[in-house]
CSV table of C-alpha atoms in Angstrom, one decimal:
chain,number,residue,atom,x,y,z
A,179,MET,CA,6.9,-18.6,-30.7
A,180,VAL,CA,6.8,-15.5,-32.8
A,181,ALA,CA,7.5,-12.0,-31.5
A,182,SER,CA,3.8,-11.0,-31.3
A,183,GLU,CA,2.9,-14.2,-29.4
A,184,GLN,CA,5.8,-13.5,-26.9
A,185,ALA,CA,4.6,-9.9,-26.5
A,186,GLU,CA,1.1,-11.2,-25.8
A,187,ALA,CA,2.3,-13.8,-23.3
A,188,ILE,CA,4.4,-11.1,-21.5
A,189,ARG,CA,1.4,-8.8,-21.3
A,190,GLU,CA,-0.7,-11.6,-19.9
A,191,LEU,CA,1.9,-12.5,-17.5
A,192,ALA,CA,2.2,-8.8,-16.3
A,193,ARG,CA,-1.6,-8.7,-16.0
A,194,GLN,CA,-1.6,-11.8,-13.8
A,195,VAL,CA,1.2,-10.4,-11.6
A,196,GLY,CA,-0.8,-7.2,-11.2
A,197,LEU,CA,-3.9,-9.2,-10.2
A,198,MET,CA,-1.8,-11.1,-7.6
A,199,ALA,CA,-0.3,-7.9,-6.3
A,200,GLU,CA,-3.7,-6.5,-5.8
A,201,GLU,CA,-4.9,-9.6,-4.0
A,202,LEU,CA,-1.8,-9.4,-1.7
A,203,ARG,CA,-2.7,-5.7,-1.0
A,204,ASN,CA,-6.2,-6.7,-0.2
A,205,ALA,CA,-5.0,-9.6,2.1
A,206,ASN,CA,-2.8,-7.1,3.9
A,207,ARG,CA,-5.6,-4.6,4.3
A,208,ILE,CA,-7.9,-7.3,5.8
A,209,ARG,CA,-5.1,-8.4,8.2
A,210,LEU,CA,-4.5,-4.8,9.2
A,211,HIS,CA,-8.3,-4.3,9.7
A,212,ARG,CA,-8.3,-7.4,11.9
A,213,LEU,CA,-5.4,-6.0,14.0
A,214,PHE,CA,-7.2,-2.7,14.3
A,215,GLY,CA,-10.3,-4.5,15.5
A,216,GLU,CA,-8.4,-6.4,18.1
A,217,GLN,CA,-6.9,-3.2,19.4
A,218,LEU,CA,-10.2,-1.6,19.6
A,219,ASP,CA,-11.7,-4.6,21.4
A,220,ARG,CA,-8.9,-4.3,24.0
A,221,ALA,CA,-9.6,-0.5,24.3
A,222,ILE,CA,-13.3,-1.4,24.9
A,223,GLU,CA,-12.3,-3.8,27.7
A,224,GLU,CA,-9.7,-1.6,29.3
A,225,PRO,CA,-10.4,2.2,29.5
A,226,LEU,CA,-6.8,3.0,29.9
A,227,PHE,CA,-6.1,1.7,26.4
A,228,ALA,CA,-9.1,3.6,25.0
A,229,ASP,CA,-7.3,6.9,25.8
A,230,VAL,CA,-4.4,5.8,23.7
A,231,LEU,CA,-6.6,5.0,20.6
A,232,GLY,CA,-8.7,8.1,20.9
A,233,VAL,CA,-11.9,6.4,21.9
A,234,PRO,CA,-13.9,9.3,23.4
A,235,GLY,CA,-13.3,9.6,27.1
A,236,GLY,CA,-15.6,11.1,29.6
A,237,VAL,CA,-18.5,9.1,28.5
A,238,PRO,CA,-20.0,6.0,30.4
A,239,ALA,CA,-18.5,2.7,29.5
A,240,ASP,CA,-21.6,1.4,27.7
A,241,LYS,CA,-21.6,4.6,25.5
A,242,ARG,CA,-17.9,4.2,24.8
A,243,ARG,CA,-18.5,0.6,23.6
A,244,GLN,CA,-21.3,1.8,21.3
A,245,LEU,CA,-19.1,4.5,19.8
A,246,ALA,CA,-16.2,2.1,19.4
A,247,PHE,CA,-18.6,-0.4,17.6
A,248,ALA,CA,-19.8,2.4,15.4
A,249,ASN,CA,-16.2,3.0,14.5
A,250,LYS,CA,-15.7,-0.7,13.7
A,251,GLN,CA,-18.8,-0.9,11.5
A,252,TYR,CA,-17.7,2.2,9.6
A,253,ALA,CA,-14.2,0.7,9.1
A,254,LEU,CA,-15.7,-2.6,8.0
A,255,ILE,CA,-17.9,-0.9,5.3
A,256,LEU,CA,-14.9,1.1,4.2
A,257,LEU,CA,-12.7,-2.0,4.0
A,258,ASN,CA,-15.3,-3.7,1.9
A,259,TYR,CA,-15.2,-0.9,-0.5
A,260,ARG,CA,-11.4,-0.8,-0.6
A,261,ILE,CA,-11.1,-4.4,-1.5
A,262,GLY,CA,-13.7,-4.2,-4.2
A,263,GLY,CA,-16.5,-6.1,-2.4
A,264,ILE,CA,-18.9,-3.2,-3.0
A,265,ASP,CA,-18.9,-0.3,-5.5
A,266,ARG,CA,-19.2,3.4,-4.6
A,267,SER,CA,-23.0,3.5,-4.8
A,268,GLU,CA,-23.2,0.5,-2.5
A,269,LEU,CA,-20.7,2.1,-0.2
A,270,LEU,CA,-22.8,5.3,0.0
A,271,GLY,CA,-26.0,3.3,0.5
A,272,HIS,CA,-24.5,1.3,3.5
A,273,LEU,CA,-23.2,4.6,4.9
A,274,LYS,CA,-26.5,6.3,4.5
A,275,TYR,CA,-28.3,3.5,6.3
A,276,LEU,CA,-25.6,3.6,9.1
A,277,SER,CA,-26.1,7.4,9.4
A,278,LYS,CA,-29.7,6.8,10.6
A,279,SER,CA,-28.3,5.4,13.8
A,280,PRO,CA,-28.1,8.1,16.6
A,281,VAL,CA,-25.0,6.3,18.0
A,282,PHE,CA,-23.3,6.6,14.6
A,283,ALA,CA,-24.3,10.2,14.3
A,284,GLU,CA,-22.7,10.9,17.7
A,285,TYR,CA,-19.6,8.9,16.7
A,286,TRP,CA,-19.4,10.9,13.5
A,287,GLN,CA,-19.7,14.3,15.3
A,288,ARG,CA,-17.1,13.3,18.0
A,289,THR,CA,-14.5,12.2,15.4
A,290,SER,CA,-14.8,15.2,13.1
A,291,GLU,CA,-11.6,16.7,14.4
A,292,GLY,CA,-9.6,13.6,13.5
A,293,ARG,CA,-11.0,13.6,10.0
A,294,SER,CA,-10.1,17.3,9.6
A,295,VAL,CA,-6.4,16.5,9.5
A,296,LEU,CA,-6.6,13.9,6.7
A,297,PRO,CA,-5.1,14.8,3.3
A,298,LYS,CA,-7.9,16.4,1.3
A,299,GLU,CA,-7.6,13.9,-1.6
A,300,SER,CA,-7.2,10.7,0.5
A,301,LEU,CA,-10.0,8.1,0.1
A,302,GLU,CA,-11.1,8.5,3.7
A,303,ALA,CA,-11.3,12.3,3.5
A,304,ARG,CA,-13.4,12.0,0.3
A,305,ILE,CA,-15.7,9.5,1.8
A,306,GLY,CA,-15.9,11.6,5.0
A,307,ARG,CA,-17.1,14.5,3.0
A,308,ALA,CA,-19.7,12.3,1.4
A,309,ILE,CA,-20.9,11.1,4.9
A,310,ASP,CA,-20.9,14.7,6.1
A,311,ALA,CA,-23.3,15.5,3.2
A,312,VAL,CA,-25.4,12.5,4.2
A,313,MET,CA,-25.5,13.6,7.8
A,314,GLU,CA,-26.6,17.1,6.7
A,315,GLU,CA,-29.4,15.5,4.7
A,316,ARG,CA,-30.3,13.5,7.8
A,317,LEU,CA,-30.5,16.7,9.8
A,318,ASP,CA,-32.5,18.4,7.1
A,319,ASP,CA,-35.0,15.4,7.1
A,320,LEU,CA,-35.3,15.7,10.9
A,321,ASP,CA,-35.9,19.5,10.7
A,322,GLU,CA,-38.5,19.0,7.9
A,323,TRP,CA,-40.3,16.4,10.0
A,324,TRP,CA,-40.5,18.9,12.9
A,325,VAL,CA,-41.7,21.7,10.7
A,326,ILE,CA,-44.4,19.7,8.8
A,327,GLY,CA,-45.4,17.2,11.4
A,328,PRO,CA,-48.4,14.9,11.1
A,329,ALA,CA,-51.6,16.1,9.4
A,330,SER,CA,-54.1,17.6,11.8
A,331,GLU,CA,-57.5,16.0,12.4
A,332,THR,CA,-59.2,19.1,13.7
């Protein structure tokens, strides 16, 4: 084997090791997400655990379940993006659709303080700012509907 072939073989091996490392990171992200979901499920079942995980207290049990489910849905969409299942435009499309839910809007508003302490350049902070913009558009759309309203027949 000549030196150039050896160098190419080494580059290919390094590329494959990099791909395997990324697959391992994704497998770990998925496992961590599963553990997070299990903890959230326990918090939904037992309000004492909900206090530990920051699930909003002082709300009826059914509403708490809805807010926790909104959190799980958001986290699942974010995980799908992180592991490469969807690209950024698909991510934003899924989140824009999710933002139409009044329950998600309430979840998003109630969890704003937690997002405010994230490092500004972290993935979740950047995505949070994008969702904030989507939520603002949502409010603008609602305001516009109220201002314009249906056409009058008189």
